[in-house]
Coordinates of C-alpha atoms in Angstrom, one line a residue:
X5 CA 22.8 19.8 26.8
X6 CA 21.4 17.1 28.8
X7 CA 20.3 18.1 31.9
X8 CA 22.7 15.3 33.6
X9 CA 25.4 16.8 31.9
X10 CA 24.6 19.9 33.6
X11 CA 25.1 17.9 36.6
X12 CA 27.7 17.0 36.2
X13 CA 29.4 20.5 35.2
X14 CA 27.8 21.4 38.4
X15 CA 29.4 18.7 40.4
X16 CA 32.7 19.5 38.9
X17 CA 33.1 23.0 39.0
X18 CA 31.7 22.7 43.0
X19 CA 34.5 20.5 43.9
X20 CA 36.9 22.4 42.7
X21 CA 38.0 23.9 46.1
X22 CA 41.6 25.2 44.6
X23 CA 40.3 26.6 41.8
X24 CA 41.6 30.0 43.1
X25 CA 45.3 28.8 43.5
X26 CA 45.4 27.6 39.3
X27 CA 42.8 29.5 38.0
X28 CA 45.3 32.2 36.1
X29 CA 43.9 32.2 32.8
X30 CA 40.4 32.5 34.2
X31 CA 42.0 35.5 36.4
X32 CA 43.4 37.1 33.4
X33 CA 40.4 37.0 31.3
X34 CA 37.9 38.5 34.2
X35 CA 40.0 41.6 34.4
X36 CA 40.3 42.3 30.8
X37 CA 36.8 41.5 30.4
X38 CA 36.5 44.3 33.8
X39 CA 38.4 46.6 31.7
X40 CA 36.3 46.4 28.4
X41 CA 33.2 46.7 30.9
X42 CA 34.7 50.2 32.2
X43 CA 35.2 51.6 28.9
X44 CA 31.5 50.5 27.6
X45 CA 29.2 51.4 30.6
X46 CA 28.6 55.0 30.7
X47 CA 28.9 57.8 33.3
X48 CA 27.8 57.2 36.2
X49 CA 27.6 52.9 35.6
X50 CA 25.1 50.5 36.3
X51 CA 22.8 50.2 39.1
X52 CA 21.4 46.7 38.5
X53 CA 24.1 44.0 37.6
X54 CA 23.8 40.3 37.2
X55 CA 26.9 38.1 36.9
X56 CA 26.2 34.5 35.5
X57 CA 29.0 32.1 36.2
X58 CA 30.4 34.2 38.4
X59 CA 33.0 31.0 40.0
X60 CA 34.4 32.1 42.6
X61 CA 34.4 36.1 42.2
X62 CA 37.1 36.8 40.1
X63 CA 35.5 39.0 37.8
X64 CA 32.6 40.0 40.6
X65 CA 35.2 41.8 42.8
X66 CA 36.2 43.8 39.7
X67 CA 32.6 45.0 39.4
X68 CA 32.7 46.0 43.1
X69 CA 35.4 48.0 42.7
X70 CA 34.2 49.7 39.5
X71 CA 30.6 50.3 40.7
X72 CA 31.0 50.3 44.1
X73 CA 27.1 51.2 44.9
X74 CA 25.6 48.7 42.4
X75 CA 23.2 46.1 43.3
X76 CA 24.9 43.1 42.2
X77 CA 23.4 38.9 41.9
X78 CA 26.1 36.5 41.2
X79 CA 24.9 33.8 40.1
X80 CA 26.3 30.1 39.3
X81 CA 25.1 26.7 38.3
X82 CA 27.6 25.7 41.3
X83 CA 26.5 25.9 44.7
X84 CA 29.7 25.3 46.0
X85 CA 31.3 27.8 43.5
X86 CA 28.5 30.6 44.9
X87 CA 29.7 29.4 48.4
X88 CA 33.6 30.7 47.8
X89 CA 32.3 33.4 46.5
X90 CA 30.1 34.5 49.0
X91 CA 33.1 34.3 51.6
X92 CA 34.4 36.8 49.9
X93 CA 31.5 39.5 50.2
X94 CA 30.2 38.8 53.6
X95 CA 30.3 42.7 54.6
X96 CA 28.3 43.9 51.3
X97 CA 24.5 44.3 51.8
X98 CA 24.5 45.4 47.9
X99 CA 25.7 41.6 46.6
X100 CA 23.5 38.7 46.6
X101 CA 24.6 35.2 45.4
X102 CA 21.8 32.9 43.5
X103 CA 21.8 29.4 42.2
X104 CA 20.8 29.5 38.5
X105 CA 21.5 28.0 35.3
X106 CA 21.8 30.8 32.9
X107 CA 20.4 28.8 30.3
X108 CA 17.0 29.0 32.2
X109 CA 17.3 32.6 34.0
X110 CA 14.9 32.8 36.8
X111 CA 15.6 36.0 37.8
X112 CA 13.3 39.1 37.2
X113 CA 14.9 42.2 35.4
X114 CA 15.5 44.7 34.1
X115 CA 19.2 44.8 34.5
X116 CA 21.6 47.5 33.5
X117 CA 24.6 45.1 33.1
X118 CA 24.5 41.3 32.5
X119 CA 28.3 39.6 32.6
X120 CA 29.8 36.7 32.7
X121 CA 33.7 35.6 32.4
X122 CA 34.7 32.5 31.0
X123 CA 31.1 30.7 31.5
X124 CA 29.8 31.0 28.5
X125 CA 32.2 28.1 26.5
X126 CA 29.4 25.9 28.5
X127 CA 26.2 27.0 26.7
X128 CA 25.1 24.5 24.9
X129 CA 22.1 26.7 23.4
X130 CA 24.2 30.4 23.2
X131 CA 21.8 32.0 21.2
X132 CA 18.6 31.1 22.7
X133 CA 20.4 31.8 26.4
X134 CA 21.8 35.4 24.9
X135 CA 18.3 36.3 23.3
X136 CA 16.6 35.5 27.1
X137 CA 19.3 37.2 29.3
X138 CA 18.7 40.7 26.6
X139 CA 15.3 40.4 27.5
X140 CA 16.7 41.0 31.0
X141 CA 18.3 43.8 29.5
X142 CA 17.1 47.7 30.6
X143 CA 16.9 49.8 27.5
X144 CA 20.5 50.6 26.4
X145 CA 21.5 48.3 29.1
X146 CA 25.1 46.1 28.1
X147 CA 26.2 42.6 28.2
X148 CA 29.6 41.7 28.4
X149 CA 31.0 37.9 27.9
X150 CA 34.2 36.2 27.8
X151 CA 34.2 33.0 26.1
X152 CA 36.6 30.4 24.6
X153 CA 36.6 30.3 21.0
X154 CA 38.0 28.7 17.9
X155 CA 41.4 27.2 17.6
X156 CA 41.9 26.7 21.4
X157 CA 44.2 23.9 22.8
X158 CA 45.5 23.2 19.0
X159 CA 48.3 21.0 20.4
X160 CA 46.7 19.3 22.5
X161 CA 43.9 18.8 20.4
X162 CA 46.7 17.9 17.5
X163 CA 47.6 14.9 19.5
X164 CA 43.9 13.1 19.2
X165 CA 44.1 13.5 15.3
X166 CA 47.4 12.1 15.0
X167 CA 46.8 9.0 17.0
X168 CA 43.2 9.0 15.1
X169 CA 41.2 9.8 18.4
X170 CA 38.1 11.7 19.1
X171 CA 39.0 14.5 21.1
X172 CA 36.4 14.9 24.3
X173 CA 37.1 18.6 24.0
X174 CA 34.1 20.7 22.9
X175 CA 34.8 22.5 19.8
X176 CA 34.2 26.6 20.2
X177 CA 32.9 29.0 17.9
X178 CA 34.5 31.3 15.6
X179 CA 33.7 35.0 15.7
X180 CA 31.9 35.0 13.0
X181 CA 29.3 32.7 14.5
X182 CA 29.6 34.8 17.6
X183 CA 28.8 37.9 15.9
X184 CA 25.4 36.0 14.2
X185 CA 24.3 35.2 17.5
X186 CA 23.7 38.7 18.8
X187 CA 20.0 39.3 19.7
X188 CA 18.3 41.5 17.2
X189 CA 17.3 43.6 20.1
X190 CA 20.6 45.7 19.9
X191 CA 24.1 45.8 18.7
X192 CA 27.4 43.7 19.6
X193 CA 30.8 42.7 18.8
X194 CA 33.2 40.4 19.7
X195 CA 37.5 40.3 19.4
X196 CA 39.9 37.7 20.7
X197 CA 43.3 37.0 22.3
X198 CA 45.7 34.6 22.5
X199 CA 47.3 33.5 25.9
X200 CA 50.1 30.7 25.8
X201 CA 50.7 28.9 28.4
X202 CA 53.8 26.3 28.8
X203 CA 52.9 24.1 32.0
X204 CA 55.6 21.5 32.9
X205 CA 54.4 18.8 31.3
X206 CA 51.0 17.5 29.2
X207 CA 49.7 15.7 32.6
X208 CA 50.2 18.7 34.4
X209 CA 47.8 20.7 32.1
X210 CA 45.2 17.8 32.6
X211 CA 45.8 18.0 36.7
X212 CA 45.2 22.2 36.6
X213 CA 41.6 21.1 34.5
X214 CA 40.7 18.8 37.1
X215 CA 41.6 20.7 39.8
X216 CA 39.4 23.5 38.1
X217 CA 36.8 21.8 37.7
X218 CA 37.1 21.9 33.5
X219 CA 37.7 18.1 32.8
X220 CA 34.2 17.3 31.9
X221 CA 34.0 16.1 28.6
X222 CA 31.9 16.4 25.9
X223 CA 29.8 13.1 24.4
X224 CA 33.2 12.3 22.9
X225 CA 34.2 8.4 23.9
X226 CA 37.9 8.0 24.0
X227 CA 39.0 4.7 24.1
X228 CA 40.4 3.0 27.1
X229 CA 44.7 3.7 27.1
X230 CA 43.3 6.5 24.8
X231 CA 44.4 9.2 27.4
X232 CA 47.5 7.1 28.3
X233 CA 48.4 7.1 24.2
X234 CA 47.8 11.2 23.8
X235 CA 50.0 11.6 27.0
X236 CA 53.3 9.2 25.8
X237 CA 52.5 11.6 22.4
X238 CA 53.0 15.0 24.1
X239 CA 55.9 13.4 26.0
X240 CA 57.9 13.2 22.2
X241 CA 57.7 16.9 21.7
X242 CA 60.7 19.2 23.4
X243 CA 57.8 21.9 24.3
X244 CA 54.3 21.5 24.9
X245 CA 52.4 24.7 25.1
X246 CA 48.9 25.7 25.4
X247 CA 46.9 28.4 23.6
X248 CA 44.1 29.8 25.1
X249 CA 42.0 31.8 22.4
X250 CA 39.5 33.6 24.6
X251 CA 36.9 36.2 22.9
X252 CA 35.6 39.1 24.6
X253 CA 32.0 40.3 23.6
X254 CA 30.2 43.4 24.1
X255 CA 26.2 43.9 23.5
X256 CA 24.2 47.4 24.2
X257 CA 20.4 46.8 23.5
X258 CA 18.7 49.5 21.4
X259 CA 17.3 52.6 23.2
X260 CA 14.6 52.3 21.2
X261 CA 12.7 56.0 20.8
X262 CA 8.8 54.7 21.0
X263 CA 6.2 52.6 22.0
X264 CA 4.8 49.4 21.0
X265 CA 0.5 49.3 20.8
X266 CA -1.1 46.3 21.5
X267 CA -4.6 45.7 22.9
X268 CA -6.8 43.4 25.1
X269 CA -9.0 42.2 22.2
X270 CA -9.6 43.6 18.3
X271 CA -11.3 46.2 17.8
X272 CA -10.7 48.2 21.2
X273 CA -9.3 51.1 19.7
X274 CA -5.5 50.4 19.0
X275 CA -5.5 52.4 15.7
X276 CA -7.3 55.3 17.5
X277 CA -5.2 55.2 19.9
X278 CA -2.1 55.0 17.3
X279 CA -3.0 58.2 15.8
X280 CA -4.0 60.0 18.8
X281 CA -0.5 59.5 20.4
X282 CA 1.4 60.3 17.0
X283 CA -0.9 63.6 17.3
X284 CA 0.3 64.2 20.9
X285 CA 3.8 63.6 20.4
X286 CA 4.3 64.5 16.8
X287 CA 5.6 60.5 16.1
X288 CA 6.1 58.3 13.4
X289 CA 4.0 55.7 12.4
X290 CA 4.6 51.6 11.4
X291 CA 2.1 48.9 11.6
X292 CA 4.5 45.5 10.9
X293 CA 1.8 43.1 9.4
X294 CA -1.8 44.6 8.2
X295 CA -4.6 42.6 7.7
X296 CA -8.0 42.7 6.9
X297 CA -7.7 45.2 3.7
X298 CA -10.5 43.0 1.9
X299 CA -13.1 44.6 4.3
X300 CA -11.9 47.7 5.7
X301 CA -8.9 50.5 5.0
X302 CA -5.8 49.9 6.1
X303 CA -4.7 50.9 9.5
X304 CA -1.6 53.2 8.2
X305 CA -4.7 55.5 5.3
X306 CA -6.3 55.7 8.9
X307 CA -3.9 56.5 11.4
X308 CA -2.3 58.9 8.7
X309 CA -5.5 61.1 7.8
X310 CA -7.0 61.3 11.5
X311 CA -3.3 62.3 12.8
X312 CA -2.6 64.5 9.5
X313 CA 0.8 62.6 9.2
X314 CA 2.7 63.4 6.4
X315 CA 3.9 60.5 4.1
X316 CA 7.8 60.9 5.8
X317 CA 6.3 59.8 9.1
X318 CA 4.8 56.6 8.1
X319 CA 6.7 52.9 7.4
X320 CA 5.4 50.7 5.1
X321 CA 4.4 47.1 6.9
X322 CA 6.5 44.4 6.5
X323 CA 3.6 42.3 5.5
X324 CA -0.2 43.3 4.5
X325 CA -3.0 40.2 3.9
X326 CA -6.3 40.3 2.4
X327 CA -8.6 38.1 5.3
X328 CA -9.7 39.7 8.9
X329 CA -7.5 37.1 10.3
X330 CA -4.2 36.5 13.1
X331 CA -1.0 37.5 10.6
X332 CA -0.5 34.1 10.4
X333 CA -3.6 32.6 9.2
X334 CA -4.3 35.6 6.8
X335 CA -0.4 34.9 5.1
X336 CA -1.8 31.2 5.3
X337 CA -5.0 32.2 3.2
X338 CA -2.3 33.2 0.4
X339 CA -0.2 30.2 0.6
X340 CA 2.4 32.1 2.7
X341 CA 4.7 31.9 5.2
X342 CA 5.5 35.0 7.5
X343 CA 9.2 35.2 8.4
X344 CA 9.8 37.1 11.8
X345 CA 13.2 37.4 11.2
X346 CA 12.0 40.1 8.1
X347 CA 10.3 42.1 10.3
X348 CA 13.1 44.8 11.8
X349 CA 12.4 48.0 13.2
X350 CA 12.2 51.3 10.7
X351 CA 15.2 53.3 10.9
X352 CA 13.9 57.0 12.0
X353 CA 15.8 59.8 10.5
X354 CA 15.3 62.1 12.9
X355 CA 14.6 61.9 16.7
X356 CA 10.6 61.9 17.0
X357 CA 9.3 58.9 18.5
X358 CA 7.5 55.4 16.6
X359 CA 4.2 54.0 17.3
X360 CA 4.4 50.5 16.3
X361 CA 1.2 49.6 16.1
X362 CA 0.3 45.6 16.7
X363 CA -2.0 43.4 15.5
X364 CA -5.0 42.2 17.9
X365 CA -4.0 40.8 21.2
X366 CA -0.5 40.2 22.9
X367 CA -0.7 36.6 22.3
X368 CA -2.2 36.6 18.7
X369 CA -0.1 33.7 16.2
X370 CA 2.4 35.5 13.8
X371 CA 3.9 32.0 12.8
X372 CA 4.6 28.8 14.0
X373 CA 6.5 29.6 17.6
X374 CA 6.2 33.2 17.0
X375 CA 3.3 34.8 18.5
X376 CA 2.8 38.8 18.8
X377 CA 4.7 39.2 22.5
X378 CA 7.8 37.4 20.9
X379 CA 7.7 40.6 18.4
X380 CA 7.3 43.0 21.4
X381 CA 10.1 41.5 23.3
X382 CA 12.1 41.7 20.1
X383 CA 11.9 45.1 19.0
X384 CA 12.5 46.2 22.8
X385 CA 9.9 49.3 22.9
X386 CA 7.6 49.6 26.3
X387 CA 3.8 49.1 25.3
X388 CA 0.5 50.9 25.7
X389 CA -1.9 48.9 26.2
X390 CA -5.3 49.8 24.9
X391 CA -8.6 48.5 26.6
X392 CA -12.1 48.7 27.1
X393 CA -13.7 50.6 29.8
X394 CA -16.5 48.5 30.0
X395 CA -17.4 45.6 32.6
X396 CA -14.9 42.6 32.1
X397 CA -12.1 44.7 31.3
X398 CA -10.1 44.1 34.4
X399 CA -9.9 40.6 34.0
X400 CA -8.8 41.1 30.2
X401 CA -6.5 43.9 30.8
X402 CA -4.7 42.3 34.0
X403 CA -4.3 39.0 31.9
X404 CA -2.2 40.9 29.5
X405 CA -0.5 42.8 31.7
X406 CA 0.5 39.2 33.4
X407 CA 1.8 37.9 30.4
X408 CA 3.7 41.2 29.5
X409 CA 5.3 41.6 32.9
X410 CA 6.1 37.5 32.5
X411 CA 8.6 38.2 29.4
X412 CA 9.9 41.3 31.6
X413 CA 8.3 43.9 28.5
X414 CA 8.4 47.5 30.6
X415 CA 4.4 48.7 29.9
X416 CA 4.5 52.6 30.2
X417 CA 0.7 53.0 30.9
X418 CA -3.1 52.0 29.8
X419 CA -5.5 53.5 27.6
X420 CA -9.0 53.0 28.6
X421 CA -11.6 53.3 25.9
X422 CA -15.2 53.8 26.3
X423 CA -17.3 55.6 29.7
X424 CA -15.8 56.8 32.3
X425 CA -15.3 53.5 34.6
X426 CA -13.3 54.5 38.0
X427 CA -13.9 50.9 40.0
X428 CA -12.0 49.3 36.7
X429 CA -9.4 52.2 36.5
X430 CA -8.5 52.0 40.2
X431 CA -8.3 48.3 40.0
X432 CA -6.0 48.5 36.7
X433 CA -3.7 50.7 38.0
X434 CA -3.8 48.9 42.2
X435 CA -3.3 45.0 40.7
X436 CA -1.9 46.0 37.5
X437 CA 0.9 48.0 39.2
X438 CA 0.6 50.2 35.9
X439 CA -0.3 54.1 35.4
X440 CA -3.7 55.1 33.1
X441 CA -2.1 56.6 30.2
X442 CA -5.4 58.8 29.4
X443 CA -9.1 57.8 29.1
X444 CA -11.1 58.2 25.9
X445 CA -14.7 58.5 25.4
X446 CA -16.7 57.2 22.9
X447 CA -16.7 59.5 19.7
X448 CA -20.2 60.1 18.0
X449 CA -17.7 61.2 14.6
X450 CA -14.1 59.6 14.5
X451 CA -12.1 62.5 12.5
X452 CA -8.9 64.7 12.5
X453 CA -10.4 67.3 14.4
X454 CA -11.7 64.5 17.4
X455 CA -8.2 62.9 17.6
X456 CA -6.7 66.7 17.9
X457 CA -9.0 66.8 20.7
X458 CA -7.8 63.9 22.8
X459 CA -4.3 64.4 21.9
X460 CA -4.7 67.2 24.9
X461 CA -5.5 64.2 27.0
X462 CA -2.4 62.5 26.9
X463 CA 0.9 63.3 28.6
X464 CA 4.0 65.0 26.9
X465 CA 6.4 62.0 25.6
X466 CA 9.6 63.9 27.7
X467 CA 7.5 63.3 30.8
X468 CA 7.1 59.1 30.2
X469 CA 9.2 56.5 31.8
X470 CA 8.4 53.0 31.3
X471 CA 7.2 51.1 35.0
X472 CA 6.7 54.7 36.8
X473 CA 2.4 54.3 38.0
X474 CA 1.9 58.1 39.3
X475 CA 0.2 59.7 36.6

């Protein structure tokens, strides 16, 4: 979507100063949408919501009244929208309004809820927005939609085909492109109704979308009388009615059991690390895309005979390459072509934690567009961070840290590798805004009965919460 078609939808929906007094289907669908939220968010509800598209409050005032002690940012494209809205809240510290196109979220998480009622039908990239508001997403945190879908306005829309007339209605999904479109982050599903509607007359129906602000049209031209011609064809029929499909979505991102490993460079300990922490907290093991066999063992022989894992707690990689190269240059060196979309989170039979272990640094290429932190952000599991203690390390460890805290990837703590360094720790843990997971020193023999050692060093998992810095 054109960003002057944004505009325009902008411009549109913020003149629409008696949209309250027409709005009913949009009334209808915010408190069903309310009531699907209640039965989804658990005991005792969210504390962190953001509304996107939230008009002029219909569904927002639902959420007041459900979680009355939520923090709550409504947000709209509309400034004029946010304005009505506003009114309505004057007296609640707790809700703050923000202009924002949810295609481009501004807005730092995480959330606990993410909603929006009847804005979504004006996406024109759905599953490139929904993958980017998840990432707003707290672990186990829910996202809740209502949408037009398929088979809306079929009159109506009847009316262009019979005259032979492009209809400048955009054309909704179905639920089974709905359902594709989920994030791989978590789970979701989507039903529908069907509302009817039988206004007075065809024109009428066209007066309540203007006076909504719903009459922009898609890149559809109709021809001039075009309108007139569809209008004297809806007059011939004894009844015109209109059918309002309207699909109702509900998302819960995984609460992932784990953490993701990454480092500040190669070769600063991740794999130590790895099988330290599946010592400490009796974990599972899965390193996604090994490479470097031709000149070393691979990472899961290592991690499994220092840790003493048994073969049940360790998950084949999704991909493993010869060359002591990025994933994607070593799948290159064998004429292939790594497909993220392969690479899905081991299903853990019981309910010990993962180490995922990653390859190199957080912005190491995977494949074209895909680079390490896009796999992070995917699998939703807070990272460790594992760095040198030596001198240079705070630059290299607060520039990942930067990049992590960009995409809004929770980072429960540092490990520091090497002598005992308390200038870099402090300034880690002061700029970083992070906790120091444990310190390591250097080992003169790297063996079981070392990593049984250090796994003293590090805290119980029940203890960890992702973004808490006391130690």
């Amino acid at each position: 979507m054109t960003s002057l078609h944004k505009q325009l939808i902008a411009r549109s929906f913020g003149a629409a100063s008696g949209y309250d007094a027409v709005a009913r289907i949009q009334r209808i669908a915010a408190r069903q949408l309310a009531q699907r939220i209640a039965q989804t968010c658990p005991t005792p509800g969210p504390q962190r919501i953001l509304e996107i598209g939230c008009g002029t409050g219909f569904l927002t005032q639902h959420l007041r009244r459900l979680f009355p002690a939520a923090q709550i940012v409504a947000t709209d494209i509309a400034p004029g929208m946010l304005h009505q809205t506003q009114a309505k809240f004057l007296d609640d510290p707790a809700l703050s309004c923000h202009v924002m196109d949810a295609e481009q979220p501004d807005l730092t998480g995480p959330f606990d809820l993410i909603c929006s009622s009847m804005a979504m039908q004006w996406f024109s990239a759905r599953h490139e927005t929904l993958r980017r508001l998840a990432a707003l997403l707290s672990p186990g945190g829910v996202m809740a939609f209502s949408t037009l879908c398929r088979d809306s306005f079929t009159q109506w829309r009847g009316y262009y085909a019979t005259l032979g007339l492009p209809c400048p209605m955009p054309v909704y999904p179905d639920l089974a492109m709905l359902e594709q479109e989920w994030p791989r982050t978590g789970k979701g599903s989507w039903t529908h109704e069907t509302i009817i509607e039988v206004p007075q007359s065809a024109l009428s129906f066209l007066r309540e979308l203007r006076a909504i602000g719903a009459d922009v049209p898609t890149t559809a031209q109709v021809l001039p009388g075009g309108l007139r011609r569809v209008l004297k064809q809806a007059d011939r029929d004894a009844t015109f009615s209109v059918n309002y499909n309207i699909a109702y979505g509900t998302f819960r991102r995984t609460q992932n059991c784990g953490v993701f490993v990454t480092g500040t460079d190669t070769g600063v300990g991740k794999t130590l690390t790895c099988a330290v922490l599946a010592r400490a907290w009796d974990a599972s093991y899965w390193k996604p895309l090994q490479s470097g066999i031709a000149d070393e063992p691979a990472d899961t022989l290592s991690v499994a005979t220092l840790a003493q894992l048994s073969s049940a707690r360790l998950h084949q990689p999704a991909g493993i390459y010869a060359a002591p190269l990025s994933p994607e240059d070593a799948a290159a060196c064998e004429g292939k072509v790594i497909d993220p979309d392969r690479i899905i989170l081991p299903h853990n039979p019981d309910s010990r934690p993962m180490i995922v272990e990653g390859a190199g640094g957080v912005m190491v290429p995977i494949s074209t567009d895909f680079l390490m932190l896009d796999l992070m952000e995917r699998l939703g599991l807070p990272v460790v961070l594992v760095a040198r203690s030596s001198l240079g390390t705070i630059n290299h460890t607060l520039l990942s840290l930067a990049m992590l805290h960009q995409r809004n990837i929770p980072v429960l703590g540092i490990v520091l590798n090497g002598p005992d360094n308390p200038y870099a720790r402090s300034a880690i843990e002061r700029h970083g805004k992070v906790r120091i997971l444990a310190d390591f020193p250097l080992l003169a023999d790297v063996n079981a009965e070392a990593v049984a050692q250090l796994a003293h060093r590090v805290p119980p998992w029940e203890t960890l919460r992702p973004g808490k810095t006391d130690p």
